[in-house]
Short mmCIF file of C-alpha atoms in Angstrom, two decimals:
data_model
loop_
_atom_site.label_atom_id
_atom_site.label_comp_id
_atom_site.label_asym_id
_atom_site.label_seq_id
_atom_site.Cartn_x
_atom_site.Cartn_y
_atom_site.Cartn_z
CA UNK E 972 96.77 18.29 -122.27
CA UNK E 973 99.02 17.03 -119.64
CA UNK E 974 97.25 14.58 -116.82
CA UNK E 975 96.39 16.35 -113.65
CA UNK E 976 99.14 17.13 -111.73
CA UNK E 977 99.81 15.76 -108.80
CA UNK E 978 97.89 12.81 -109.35
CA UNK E 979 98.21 9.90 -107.09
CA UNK E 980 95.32 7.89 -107.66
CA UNK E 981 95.87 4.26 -108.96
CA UNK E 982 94.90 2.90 -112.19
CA UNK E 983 93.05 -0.95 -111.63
CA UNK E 984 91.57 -1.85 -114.61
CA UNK E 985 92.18 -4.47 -117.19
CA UNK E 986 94.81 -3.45 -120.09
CA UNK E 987 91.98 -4.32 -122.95
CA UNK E 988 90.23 -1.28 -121.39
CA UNK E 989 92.94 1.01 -121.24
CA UNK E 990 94.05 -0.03 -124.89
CA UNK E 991 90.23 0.74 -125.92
CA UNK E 992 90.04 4.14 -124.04
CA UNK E 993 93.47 4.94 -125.87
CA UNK E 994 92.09 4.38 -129.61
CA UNK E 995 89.43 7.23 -128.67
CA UNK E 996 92.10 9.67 -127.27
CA UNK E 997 94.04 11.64 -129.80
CA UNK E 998 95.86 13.83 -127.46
CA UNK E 999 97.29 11.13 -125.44
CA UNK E 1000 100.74 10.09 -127.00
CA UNK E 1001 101.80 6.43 -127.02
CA UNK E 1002 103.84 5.49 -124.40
CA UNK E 1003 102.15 8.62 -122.20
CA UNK E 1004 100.78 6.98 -118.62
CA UNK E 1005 97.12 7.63 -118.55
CA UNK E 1006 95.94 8.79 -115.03
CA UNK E 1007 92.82 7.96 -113.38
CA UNK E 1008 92.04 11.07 -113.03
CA UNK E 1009 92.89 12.63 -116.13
CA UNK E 1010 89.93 14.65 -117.89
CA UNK E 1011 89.45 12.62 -121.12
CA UNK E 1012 87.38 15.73 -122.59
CA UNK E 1013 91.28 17.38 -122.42
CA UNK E 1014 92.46 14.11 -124.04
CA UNK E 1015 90.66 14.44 -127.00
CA UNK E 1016 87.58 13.01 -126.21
CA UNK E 1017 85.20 14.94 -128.53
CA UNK E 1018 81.25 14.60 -128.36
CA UNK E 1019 81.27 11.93 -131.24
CA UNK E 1020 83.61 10.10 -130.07
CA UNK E 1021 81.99 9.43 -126.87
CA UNK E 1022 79.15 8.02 -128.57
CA UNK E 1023 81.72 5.76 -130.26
CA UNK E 1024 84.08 4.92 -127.29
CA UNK E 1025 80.63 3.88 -125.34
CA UNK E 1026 79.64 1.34 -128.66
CA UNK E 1027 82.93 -0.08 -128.43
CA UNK E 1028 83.16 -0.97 -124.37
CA UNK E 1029 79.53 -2.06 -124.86
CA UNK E 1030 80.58 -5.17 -127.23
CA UNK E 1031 83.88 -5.60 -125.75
CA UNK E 1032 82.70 -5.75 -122.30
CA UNK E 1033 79.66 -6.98 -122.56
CA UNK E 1034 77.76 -4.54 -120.57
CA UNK E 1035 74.77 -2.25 -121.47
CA UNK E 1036 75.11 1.15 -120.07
CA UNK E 1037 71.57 2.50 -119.26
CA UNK E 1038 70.92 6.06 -120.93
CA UNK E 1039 70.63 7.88 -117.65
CA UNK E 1040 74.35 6.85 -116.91
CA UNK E 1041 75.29 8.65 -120.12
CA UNK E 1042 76.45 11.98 -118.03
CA UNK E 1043 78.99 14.56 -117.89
CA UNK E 1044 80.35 12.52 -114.65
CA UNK E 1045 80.48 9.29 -116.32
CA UNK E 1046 83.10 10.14 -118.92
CA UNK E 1047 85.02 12.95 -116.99
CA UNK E 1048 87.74 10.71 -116.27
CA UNK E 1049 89.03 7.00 -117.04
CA UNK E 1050 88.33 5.48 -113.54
CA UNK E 1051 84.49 7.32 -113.74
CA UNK E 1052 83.91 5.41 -116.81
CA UNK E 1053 85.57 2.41 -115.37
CA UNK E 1054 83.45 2.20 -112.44
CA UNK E 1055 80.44 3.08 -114.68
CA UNK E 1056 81.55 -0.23 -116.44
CA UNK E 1057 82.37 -2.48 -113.29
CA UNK E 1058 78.90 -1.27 -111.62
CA UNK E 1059 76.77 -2.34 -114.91
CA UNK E 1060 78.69 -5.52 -115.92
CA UNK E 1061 77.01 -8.91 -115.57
CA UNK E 1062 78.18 -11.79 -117.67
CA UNK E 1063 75.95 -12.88 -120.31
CA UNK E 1064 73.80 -15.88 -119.76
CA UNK E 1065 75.29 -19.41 -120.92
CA UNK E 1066 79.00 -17.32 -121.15
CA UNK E 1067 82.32 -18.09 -120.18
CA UNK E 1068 83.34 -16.00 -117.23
CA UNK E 1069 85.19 -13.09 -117.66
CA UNK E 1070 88.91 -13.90 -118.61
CA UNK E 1071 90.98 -12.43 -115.72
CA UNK E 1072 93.10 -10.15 -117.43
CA UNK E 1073 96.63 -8.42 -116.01
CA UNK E 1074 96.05 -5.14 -114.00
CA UNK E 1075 98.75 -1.91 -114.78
CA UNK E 1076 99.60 0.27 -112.17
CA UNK V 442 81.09 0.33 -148.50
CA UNK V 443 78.70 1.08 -151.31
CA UNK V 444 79.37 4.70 -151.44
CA UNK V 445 77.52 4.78 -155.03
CA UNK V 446 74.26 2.50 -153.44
CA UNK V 447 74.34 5.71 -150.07
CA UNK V 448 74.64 8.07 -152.61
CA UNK V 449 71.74 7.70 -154.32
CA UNK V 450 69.45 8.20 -151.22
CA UNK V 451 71.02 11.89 -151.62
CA UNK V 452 68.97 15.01 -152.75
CA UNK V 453 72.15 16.84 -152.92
CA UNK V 454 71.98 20.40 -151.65
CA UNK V 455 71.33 23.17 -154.57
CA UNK V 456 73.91 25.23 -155.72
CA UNK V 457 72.88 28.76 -154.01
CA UNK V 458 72.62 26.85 -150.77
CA UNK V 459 76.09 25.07 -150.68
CA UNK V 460 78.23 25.56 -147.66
CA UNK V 461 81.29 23.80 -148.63
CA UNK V 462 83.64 21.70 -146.20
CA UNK V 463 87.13 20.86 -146.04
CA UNK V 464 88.50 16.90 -147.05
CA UNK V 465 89.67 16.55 -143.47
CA UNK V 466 86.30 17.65 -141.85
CA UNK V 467 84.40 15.46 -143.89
CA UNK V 468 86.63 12.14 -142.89
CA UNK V 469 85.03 13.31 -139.60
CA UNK V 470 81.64 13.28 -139.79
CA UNK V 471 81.74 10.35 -142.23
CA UNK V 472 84.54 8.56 -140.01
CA UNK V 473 85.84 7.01 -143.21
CA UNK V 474 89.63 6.80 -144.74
CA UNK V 475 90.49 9.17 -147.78
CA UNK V 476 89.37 6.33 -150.66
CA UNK V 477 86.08 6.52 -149.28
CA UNK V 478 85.07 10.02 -149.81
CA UNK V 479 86.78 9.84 -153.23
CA UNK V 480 84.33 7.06 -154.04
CA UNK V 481 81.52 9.17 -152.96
CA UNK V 482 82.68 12.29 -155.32
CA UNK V 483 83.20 9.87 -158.13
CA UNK V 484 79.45 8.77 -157.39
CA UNK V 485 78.34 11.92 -157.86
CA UNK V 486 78.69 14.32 -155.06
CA UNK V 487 79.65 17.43 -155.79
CA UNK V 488 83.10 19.05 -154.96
CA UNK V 489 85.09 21.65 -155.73
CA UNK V 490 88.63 21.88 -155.17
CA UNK V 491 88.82 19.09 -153.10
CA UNK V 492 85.96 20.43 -151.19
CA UNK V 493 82.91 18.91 -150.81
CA UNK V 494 79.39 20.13 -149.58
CA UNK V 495 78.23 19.88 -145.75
CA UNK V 496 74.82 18.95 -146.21
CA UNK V 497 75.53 16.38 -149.22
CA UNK V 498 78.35 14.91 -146.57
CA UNK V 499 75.61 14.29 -144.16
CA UNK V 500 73.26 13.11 -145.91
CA UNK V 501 75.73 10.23 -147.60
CA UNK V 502 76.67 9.29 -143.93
CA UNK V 503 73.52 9.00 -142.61
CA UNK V 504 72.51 6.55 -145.58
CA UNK V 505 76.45 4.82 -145.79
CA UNK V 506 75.24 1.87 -143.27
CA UNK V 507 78.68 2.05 -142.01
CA UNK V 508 77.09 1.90 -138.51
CA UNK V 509 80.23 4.39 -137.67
CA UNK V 510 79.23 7.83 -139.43
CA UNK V 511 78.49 10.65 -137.30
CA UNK V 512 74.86 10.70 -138.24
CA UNK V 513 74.15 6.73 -137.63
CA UNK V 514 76.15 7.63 -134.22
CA UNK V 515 73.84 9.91 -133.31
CA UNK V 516 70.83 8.30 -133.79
CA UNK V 517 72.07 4.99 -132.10
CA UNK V 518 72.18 6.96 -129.38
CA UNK V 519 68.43 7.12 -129.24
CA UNK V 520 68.09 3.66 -130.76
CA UNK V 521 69.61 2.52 -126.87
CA UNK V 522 67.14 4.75 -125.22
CA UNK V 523 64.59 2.55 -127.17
CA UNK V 524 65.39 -0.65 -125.95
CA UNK V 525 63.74 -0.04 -122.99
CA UNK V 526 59.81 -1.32 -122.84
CA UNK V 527 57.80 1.58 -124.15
CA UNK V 528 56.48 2.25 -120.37
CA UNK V 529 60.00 3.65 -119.61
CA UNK V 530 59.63 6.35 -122.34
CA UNK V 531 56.93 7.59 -120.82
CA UNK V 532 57.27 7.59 -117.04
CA UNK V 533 58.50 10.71 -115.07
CA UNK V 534 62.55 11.24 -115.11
CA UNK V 535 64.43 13.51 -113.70
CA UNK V 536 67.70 15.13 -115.05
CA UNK V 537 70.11 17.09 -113.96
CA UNK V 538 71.84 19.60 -116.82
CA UNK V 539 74.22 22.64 -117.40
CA UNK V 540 73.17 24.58 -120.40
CA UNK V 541 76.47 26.11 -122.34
CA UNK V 542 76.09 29.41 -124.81
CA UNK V 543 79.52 31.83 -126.67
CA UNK V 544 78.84 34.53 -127.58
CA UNK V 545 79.17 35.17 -131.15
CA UNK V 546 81.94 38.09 -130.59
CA UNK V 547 83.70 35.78 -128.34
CA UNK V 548 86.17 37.70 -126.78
CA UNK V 549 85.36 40.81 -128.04
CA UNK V 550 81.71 39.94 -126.07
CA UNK V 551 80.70 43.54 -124.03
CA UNK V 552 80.98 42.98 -120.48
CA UNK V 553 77.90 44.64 -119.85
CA UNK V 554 76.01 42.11 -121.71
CA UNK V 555 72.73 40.32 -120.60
CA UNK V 556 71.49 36.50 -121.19
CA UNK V 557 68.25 35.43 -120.82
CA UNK V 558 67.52 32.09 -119.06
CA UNK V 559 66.73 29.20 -121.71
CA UNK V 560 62.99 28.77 -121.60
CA UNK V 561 62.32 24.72 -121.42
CA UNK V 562 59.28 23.64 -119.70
CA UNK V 563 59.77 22.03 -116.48
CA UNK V 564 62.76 23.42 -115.65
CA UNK V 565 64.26 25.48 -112.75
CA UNK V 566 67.82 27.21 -112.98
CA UNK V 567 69.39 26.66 -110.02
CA UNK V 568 72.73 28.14 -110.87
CA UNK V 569 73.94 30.59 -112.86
CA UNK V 570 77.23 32.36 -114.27
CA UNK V 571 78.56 34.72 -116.77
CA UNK V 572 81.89 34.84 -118.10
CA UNK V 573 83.99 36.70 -120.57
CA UNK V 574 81.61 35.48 -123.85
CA UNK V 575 79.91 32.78 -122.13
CA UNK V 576 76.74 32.15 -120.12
CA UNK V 577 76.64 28.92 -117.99
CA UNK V 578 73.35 27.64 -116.37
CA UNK V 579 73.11 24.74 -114.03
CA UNK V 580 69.45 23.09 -113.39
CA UNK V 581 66.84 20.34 -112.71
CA UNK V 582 64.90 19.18 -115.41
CA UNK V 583 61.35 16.97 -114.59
CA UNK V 584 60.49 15.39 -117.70
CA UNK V 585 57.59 13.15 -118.70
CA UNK V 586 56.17 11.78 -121.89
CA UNK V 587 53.07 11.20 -122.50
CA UNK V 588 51.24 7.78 -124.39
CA UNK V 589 48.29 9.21 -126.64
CA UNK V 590 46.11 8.28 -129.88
CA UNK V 591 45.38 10.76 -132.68
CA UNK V 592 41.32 10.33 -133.07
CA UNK V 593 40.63 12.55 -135.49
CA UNK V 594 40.74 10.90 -139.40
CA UNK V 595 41.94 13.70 -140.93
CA UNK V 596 45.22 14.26 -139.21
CA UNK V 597 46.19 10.95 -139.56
CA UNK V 598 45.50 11.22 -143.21
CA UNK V 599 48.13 14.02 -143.46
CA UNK V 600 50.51 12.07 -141.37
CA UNK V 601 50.53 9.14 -143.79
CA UNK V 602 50.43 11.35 -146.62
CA UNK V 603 53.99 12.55 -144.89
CA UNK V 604 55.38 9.78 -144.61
CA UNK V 605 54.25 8.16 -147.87
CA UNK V 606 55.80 11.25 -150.20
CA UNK V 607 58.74 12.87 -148.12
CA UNK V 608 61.83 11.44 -146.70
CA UNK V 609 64.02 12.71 -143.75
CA UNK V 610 67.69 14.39 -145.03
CA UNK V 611 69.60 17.06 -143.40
CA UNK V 612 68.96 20.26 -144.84
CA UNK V 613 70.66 23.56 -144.65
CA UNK V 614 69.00 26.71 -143.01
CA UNK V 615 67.70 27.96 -146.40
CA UNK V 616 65.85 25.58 -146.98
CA UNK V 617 63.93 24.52 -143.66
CA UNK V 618 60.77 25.38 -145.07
CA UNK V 619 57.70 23.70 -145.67
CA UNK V 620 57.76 25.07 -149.45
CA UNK V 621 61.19 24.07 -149.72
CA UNK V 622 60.47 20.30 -148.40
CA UNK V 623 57.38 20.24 -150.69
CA UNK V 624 59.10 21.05 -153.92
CA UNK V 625 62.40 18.80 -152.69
CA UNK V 626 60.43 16.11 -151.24
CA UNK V 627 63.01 15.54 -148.34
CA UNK V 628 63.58 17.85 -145.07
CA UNK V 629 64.67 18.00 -141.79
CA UNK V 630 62.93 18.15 -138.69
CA UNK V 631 62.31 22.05 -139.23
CA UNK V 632 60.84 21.71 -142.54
CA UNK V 633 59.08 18.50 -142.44
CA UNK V 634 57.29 19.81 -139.16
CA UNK V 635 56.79 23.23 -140.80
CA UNK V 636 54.85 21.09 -143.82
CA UNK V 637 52.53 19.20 -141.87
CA UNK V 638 51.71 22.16 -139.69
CA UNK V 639 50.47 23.63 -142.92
CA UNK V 640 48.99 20.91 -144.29
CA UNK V 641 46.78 20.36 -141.07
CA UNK V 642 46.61 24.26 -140.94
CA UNK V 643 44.81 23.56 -144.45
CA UNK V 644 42.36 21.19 -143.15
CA UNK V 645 41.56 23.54 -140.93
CA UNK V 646 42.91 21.91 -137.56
CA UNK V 647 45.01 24.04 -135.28
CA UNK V 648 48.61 23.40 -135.63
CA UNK V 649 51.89 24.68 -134.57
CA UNK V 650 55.89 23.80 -134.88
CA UNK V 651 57.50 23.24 -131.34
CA UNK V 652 61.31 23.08 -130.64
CA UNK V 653 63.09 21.67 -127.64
CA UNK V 654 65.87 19.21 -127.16
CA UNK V 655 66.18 15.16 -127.66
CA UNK V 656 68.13 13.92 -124.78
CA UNK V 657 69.92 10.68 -125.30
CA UNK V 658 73.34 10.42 -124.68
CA UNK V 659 75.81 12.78 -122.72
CA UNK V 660 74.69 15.80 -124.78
CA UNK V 661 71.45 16.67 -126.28
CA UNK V 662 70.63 17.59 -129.74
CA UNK V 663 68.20 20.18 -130.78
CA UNK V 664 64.57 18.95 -132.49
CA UNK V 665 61.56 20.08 -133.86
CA UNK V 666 57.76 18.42 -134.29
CA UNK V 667 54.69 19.80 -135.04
CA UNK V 668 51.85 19.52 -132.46
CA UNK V 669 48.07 19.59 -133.54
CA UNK V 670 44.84 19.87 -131.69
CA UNK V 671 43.06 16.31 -131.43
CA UNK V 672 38.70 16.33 -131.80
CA UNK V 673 39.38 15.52 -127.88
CA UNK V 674 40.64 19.11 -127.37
CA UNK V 675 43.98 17.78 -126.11
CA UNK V 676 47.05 19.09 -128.35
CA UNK V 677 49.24 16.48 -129.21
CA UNK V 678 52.78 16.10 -130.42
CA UNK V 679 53.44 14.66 -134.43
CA UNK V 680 56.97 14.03 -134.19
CA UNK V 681 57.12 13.26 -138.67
CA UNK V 682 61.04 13.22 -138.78
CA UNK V 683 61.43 10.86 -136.56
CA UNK V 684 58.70 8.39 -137.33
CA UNK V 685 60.40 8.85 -140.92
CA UNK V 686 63.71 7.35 -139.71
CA UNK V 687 62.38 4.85 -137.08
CA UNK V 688 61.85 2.06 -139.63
CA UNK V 689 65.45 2.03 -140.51
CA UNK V 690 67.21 3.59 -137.87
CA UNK V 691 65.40 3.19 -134.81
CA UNK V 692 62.35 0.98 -134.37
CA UNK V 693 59.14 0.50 -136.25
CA UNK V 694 57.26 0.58 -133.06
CA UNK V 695 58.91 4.45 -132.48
CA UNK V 696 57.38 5.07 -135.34
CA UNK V 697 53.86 4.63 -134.64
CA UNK V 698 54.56 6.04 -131.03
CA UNK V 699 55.67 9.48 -132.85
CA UNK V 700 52.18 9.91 -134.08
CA UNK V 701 50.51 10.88 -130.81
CA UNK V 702 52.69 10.41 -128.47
CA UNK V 703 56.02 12.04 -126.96
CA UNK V 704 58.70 10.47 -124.94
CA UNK V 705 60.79 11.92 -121.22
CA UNK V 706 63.67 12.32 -123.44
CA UNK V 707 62.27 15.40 -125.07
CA UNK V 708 62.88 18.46 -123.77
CA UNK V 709 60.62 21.36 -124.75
CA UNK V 710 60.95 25.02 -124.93
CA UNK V 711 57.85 26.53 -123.59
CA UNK V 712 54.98 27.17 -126.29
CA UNK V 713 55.53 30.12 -128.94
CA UNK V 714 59.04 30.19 -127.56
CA UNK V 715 62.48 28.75 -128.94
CA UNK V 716 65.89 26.54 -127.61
CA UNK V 717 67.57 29.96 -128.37
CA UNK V 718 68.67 31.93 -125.02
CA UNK V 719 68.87 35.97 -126.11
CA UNK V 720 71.98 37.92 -125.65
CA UNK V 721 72.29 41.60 -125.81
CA UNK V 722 75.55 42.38 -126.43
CA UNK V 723 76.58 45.53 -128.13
CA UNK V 724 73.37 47.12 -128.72
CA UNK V 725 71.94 43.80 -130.86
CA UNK V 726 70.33 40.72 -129.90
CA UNK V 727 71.40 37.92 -130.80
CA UNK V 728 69.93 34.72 -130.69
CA UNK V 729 72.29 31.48 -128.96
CA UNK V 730 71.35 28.22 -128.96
CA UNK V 731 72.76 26.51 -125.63
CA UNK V 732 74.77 22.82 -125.67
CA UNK V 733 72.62 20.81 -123.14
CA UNK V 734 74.87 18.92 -121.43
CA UNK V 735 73.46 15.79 -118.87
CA UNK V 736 75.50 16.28 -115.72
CA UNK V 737 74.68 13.43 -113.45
#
């Protein structure tokens, strides 16, 4: 699937997440932007895998999603997820602050 | 991996009751690289031109400790809910769902066709639309669980009896019943419920099977438990398959709670009724179960 046309909207997130959201996409090609607002369910982003992506930016971000977040809404696009992510994250007591990591546009 | 160690957790499925699976769609619900089923058919597992059986595929997943099969996914799903203190599994939640059925003709579906509304308790459908073979149903589900002891001696004597002699395994349609899970000694939710609802049925308590759905995660999956009449007159829910997988998969605490008690996560279908919606579509009905699907 191609991302929405017309889309305008600005990606600002770190390039670990995009890299993680990519290994759970099999539609998107290498290379391929990834819009904001592209619909990850057209991306490849089967049930499982949801389950899987959402394990993986758990330990890598260090963030618990609460169940009730788990929604339709939340993982309808990659900037829903990512402010999902930004709203829930809190550093871990006793750990080094988040390493400040180079934003794409 | 010890594919031979998961293997031998499997009662593989019998012969007449094989539905076999391509190579590739195996890899997917194990989540495993092409050596790795090949390890499991040279344990044992039955193939047959490269094929290998659904149930059998399952089954090995569920007991691979891989963390990463589609079974072990599912179920940490639930294992996140449970994190939570116990207070938040019972208290009052609300959630808002679509409910998503094809019909079985797909395209060919009569456009004359009917749906009925999917009958969960505590839920109003506040939306509604038909397409060319599909139904679509938007709504508000207010869910609670509720925190209770089984009194009676004699039920919880045929709960421990359960979970002392049967273990929990995916199991195909054929064999969802509670003669089928007595002879095999494993079942699924279906048949393990169906057995104890006899078994109490025996002792001459009043028992039935319930269905509904388990909500954890973006999409919910379909479940089954038996529910029994306490000596306090209150019928209450035995949730065996569960409490059978809690020790390794979920929590042993979840396991006691499943004997008595039912969490906001579970999402019934009103009493003598089922998660199937009913579609008359060419002069037959046929029965559809819905994806539930947690919008916001």
């Amino acid at each position: 699937m191609e991302p929405a046309a017309g889309s305008h909207m600005l990606a600002d997130w770190p390039a670990s997440y995009e890299a993680l959201l990519r290994k759970h996409l099999p539609f998107l090609e290498p290379g391929r932007a990834l819009a904001p607002d592209a619909s990850l369910t057209g991306l490849g982003l089967a049930s499982l895998e949801t389950v899987a992506l959402l394990l993986d930016i758990e330990e890598q971000f260090n963030v618990e999603i609460p169940d009730e977040l788990l929604t339709q809404e939340t993982f309808e696009t990659p900037v829903s997820l990512w402010q999902v992510i930004t709203t829930q994250r809190v550093p871990a007591r006793g750990a080094e602050p988040p390493v400040t990591e180079p934003r794409r546009q | 991996m010890d594919w031979h160690k998961a293997f031998t957790h499997v009662v593989t499925t019998p012969p007449d009751h094989r539905q076999w699976i391509a190579p590739e769609r195996a890899l997917e619900i194990l989540r495993c690289a092409t050596p790795d089923l090949e390890a499991l058919i040279q344990a044992g597992m039955p193939s047959r031109g490269g094929q290998v059986e659904l149930f059998d595929v399952l089954n090995a997943g569920l007991y691979s400790g891989s963390q990463q099969s589609q079974p072990e996914l599912e179920l940490a799903l639930l294992k996140r809910v449970l994190r939570a203190p116990v207070e938040s599994w019972v208290a009052p939640v609300h959630h808002r769902v679509r409910a998503e059925a094809s019909c079985p003709y797909g395209g060919g579906c009569d456009p004359t066709s009917t749906w009925s509304d999917p009958d969960l308790v505590d839920t109003t459908w506040t939306g509604r639309e038909r397409g060319p073979g599909f139904a679509r149903w938007e709504g508000e589900i207010y869910a609670h669980g509720t925190r209770t002891a089984i009194a009676d001696p004699a039920i919880r004597a045929a709960w421990d009896e359960m979970l002392a002699s049967y273990r929990y395994q995916y199991t195909p349609p054929g064999l969802r019943t509670a003669e089928a899970a007595r002879e095999r000694r494993v079942g699924d939710c279906a048949a393990l419920s169906r057995l104890l609802t006899a078994r109490l049925r025996a002792r001459g308590r009043t028992a039935q099977v319930r269905q509904g759905f388990l909500l954890a995660g973006r999409i919910a999956s379909t479940h089954q438990w038996a529910e029994v009449r306490d000596v306090d007159g209150a019928l209450k829910p035995l949730d065996v398959s569960m409490a059978m997988l809690a020790p390794d998969f979920l929590t042993p605490q979840y396991a006691e709670f499943c004997l008595g008690s039912t969490m906001n996560r579970l999402l019934p279908a009103a009493a003598e009724s089922s998660v199937a919606v009913r579609h008359e579509c060419h002069g037959e009905t046929a029965r559809v179960v819905p994806q539930l699907i947690r919008m916001g």
